[in-house]
C-alpha positions in Angstrom: 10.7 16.6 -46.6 8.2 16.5 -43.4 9.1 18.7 -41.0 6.5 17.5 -38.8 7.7 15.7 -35.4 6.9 11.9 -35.3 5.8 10.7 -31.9 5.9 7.6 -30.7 2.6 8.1 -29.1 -0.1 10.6 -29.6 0.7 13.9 -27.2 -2.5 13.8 -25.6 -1.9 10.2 -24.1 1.2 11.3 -22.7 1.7 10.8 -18.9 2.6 14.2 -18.1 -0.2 15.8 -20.4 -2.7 13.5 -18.2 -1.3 13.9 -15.0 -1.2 10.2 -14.6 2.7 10.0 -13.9 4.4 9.3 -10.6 7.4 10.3 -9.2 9.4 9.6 -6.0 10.0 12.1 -3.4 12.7 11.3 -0.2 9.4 10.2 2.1 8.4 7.7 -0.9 12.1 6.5 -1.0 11.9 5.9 2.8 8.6 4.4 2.6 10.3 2.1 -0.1 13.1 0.8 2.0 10.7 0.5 5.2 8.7 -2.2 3.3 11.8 -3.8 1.7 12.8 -4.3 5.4 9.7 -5.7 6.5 9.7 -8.1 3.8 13.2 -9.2 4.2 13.2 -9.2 7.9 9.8 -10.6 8.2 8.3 -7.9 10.0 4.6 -8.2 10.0 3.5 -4.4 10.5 4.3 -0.8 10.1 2.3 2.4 10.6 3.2 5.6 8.1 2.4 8.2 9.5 1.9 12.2 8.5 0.2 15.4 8.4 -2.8 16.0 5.7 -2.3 16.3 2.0 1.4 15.1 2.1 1.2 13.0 -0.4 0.3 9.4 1.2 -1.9 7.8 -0.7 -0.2 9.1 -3.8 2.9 7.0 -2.3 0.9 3.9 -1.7 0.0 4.2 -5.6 3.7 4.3 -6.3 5.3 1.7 -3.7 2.7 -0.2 -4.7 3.4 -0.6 -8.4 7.2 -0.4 -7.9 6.3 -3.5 -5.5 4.1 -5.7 -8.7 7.3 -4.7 -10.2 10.0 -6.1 -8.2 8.2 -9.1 -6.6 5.8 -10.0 -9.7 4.9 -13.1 -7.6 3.7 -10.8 -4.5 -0.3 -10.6 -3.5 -0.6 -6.9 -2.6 -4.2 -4.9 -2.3 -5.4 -1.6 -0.9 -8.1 -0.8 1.6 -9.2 2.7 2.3 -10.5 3.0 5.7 -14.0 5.6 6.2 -14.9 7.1 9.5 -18.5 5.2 10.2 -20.8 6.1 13.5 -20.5 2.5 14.6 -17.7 -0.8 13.7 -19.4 -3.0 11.5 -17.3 -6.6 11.3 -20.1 -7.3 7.9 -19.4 -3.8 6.7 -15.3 -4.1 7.7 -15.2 -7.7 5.9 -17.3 -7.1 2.8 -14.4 -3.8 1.9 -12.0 -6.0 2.1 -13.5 -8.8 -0.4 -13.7 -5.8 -2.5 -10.1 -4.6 -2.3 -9.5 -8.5 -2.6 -11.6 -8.1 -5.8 -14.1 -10.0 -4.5 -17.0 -8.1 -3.6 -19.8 -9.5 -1.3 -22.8 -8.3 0.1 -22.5 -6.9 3.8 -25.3 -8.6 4.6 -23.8 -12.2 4.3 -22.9 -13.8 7.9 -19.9 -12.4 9.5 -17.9 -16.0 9.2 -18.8 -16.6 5.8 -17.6 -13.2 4.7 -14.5 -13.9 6.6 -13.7 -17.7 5.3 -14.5 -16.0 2.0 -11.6 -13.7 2.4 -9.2 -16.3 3.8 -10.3 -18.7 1.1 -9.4 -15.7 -1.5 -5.8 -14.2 -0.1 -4.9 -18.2 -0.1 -5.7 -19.0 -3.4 -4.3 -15.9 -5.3 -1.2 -16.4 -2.8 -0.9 -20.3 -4.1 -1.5 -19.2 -7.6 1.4 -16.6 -7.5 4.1 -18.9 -5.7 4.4 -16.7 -2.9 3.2 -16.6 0.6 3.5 -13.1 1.5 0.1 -11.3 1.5 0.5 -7.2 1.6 -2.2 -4.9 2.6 -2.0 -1.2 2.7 -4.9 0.3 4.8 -5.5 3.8 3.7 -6.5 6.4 6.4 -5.9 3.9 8.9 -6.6 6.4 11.5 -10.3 5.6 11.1 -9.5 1.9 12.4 -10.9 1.5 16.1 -9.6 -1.3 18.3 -12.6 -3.5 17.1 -11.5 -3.7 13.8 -8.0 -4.3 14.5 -9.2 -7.7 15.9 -11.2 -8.9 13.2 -7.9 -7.9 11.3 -6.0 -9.4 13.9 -8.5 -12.8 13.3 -7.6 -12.8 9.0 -3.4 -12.5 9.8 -4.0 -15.2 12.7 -5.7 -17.3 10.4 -3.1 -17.0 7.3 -0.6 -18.3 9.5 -2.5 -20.9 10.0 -2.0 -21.9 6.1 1.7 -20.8 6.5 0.9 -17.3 4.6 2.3 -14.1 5.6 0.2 -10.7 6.0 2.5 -7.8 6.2 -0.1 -4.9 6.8 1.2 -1.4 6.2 -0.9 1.2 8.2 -0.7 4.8 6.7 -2.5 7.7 7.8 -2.5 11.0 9.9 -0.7 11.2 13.0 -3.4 10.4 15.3 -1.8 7.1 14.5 0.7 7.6 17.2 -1.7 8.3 19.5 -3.9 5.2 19.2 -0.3 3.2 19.3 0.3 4.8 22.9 -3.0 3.9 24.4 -2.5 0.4 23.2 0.5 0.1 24.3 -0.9 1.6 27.9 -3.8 -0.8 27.7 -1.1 -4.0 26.8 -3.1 -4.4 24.2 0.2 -6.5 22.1 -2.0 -8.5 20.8 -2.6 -5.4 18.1 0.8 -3.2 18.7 3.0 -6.4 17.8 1.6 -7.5 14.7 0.6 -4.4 13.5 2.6 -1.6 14.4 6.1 -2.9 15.0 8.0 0.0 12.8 6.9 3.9 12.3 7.8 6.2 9.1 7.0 9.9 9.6 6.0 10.8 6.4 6.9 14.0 5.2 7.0 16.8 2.5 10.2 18.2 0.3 12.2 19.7 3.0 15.2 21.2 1.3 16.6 22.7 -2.2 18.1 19.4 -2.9 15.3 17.4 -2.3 13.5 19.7 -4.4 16.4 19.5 -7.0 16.5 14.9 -6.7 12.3 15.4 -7.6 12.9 17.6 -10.5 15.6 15.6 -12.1 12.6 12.3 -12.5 11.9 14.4 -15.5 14.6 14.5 -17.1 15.7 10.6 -16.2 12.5 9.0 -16.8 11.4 8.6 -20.6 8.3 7.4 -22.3 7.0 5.1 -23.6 9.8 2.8 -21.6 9.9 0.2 -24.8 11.5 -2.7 -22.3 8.8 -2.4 -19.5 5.1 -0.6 -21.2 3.1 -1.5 -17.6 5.3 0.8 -15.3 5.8 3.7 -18.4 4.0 6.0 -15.9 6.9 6.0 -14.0 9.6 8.7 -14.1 11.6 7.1 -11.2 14.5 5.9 -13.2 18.2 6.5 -11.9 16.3 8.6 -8.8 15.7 7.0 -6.4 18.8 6.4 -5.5 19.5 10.1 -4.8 17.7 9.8 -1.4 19.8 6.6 -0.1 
């Protein structure tokens, strides 16, 4: 008789042995129900806010997968934002045709790069049954005013087609900052569709927080044989520890 162990998969493919696991922390678990709250309550903009290396764009990888999850019929992408010497609307609309999976050339004309986005976030929204459109903007502190009204320019047009952007700003507390000038400039044009709600994002601040991480390991289990796309996840049975 074998004494070998059977697997169900090979070790080397396993989540933990590649480091391609993710698993909630009490910031993720408030990021979680701050989006749950904006899509319930219709609130079209949020900024997440926090110090470097605390894990944000870690948690957009994780609310964003727990969202395709949830609400299957959801159109959700990701833009990373990059610091550039000068705004560039071709540059600003050709990234997100990209994050749309869309890619364009920068060098197409401004309004045909942005009909081309409109045209793309509708017809994936029709497709799905759903017309809710989120975008996470990655190291949104690199956004200047600019650039918030081209953005400004894509949400006003959705609503035009009765579609929904709920934009989720997350980056480095300069974030704050750049709310209070607009605000002091009554610039609401920006503020109220885009930064309505604030999240401090945070690290593990106590034992038990420490303790609630830990235990993903021991709840979560893979392969998960009743849902193989989100297998990756050791979130199972915690987060609700940090409600």
């Amino acid at each position: 008789m074998s004494m070998e162990i059977q697997r169900p998969t090979p070790l080397d493919e396993h989540p933990l042995r590649r480091r391609t696991y993710r698993v909630p922390t009490p910031s993720i678990a408030a990021f979680r129900a701050l989006i749950d709250e904006c899509l319930f309550l219709y609130i079209s903009g949020a900024l997440i806010h926090g110090r470097p290396r605390m894990g944000k764009s870690y948690a957009i990888e994780f609310v964003r997968r727990d969202l395709e999850q949830r609400f299957p019929k959801l159109s959700i992408y990701k833009m990373r934002c990059t610091r550039s010497q000068a705004p560039s609307e071709n540059s600003f609309f050709a990234t997100l045709l990209n994050a749309a999976k869309h890619p364009a050339q920068s060098s197409g004309p401004k309004a045909a790069l942005r009909g081309r986005l409109v045209h793309k976030l509708r017809q994936v929204a029709d497709q799905r049954g759903d017309e809710r459109v989120v975008l996470f903007i990655d190291e949104a502190q690199n956004l200047r005013e600019i650039e918030y009204e081209w953005l400004r320019d894509v949400h006003d047009e959705l609503e035009n087609h009765e579609l929904r952007l709920f934009t989720f700003l997350v980056g480095q507390t300069q974030l704050l900052a750049q709310k209070s000038v607009l605000q002091a400039q009554d610039k609401d044009q920006i503020v109220a569709r885009f930064m309505v709600e604030e999240l401090a994002f945070k690290g593990i601040a106590s034992g038990g927080e420490c303790a609630a991480v830990m235990a993903a390991y021991d709840c979560g289990e893979y392969p998960d044989w009743g849902n193989p796309q989100g297998a990756a996840f050791l979130w199972v049975g915690v987060m609700l520890a940090f409600y």
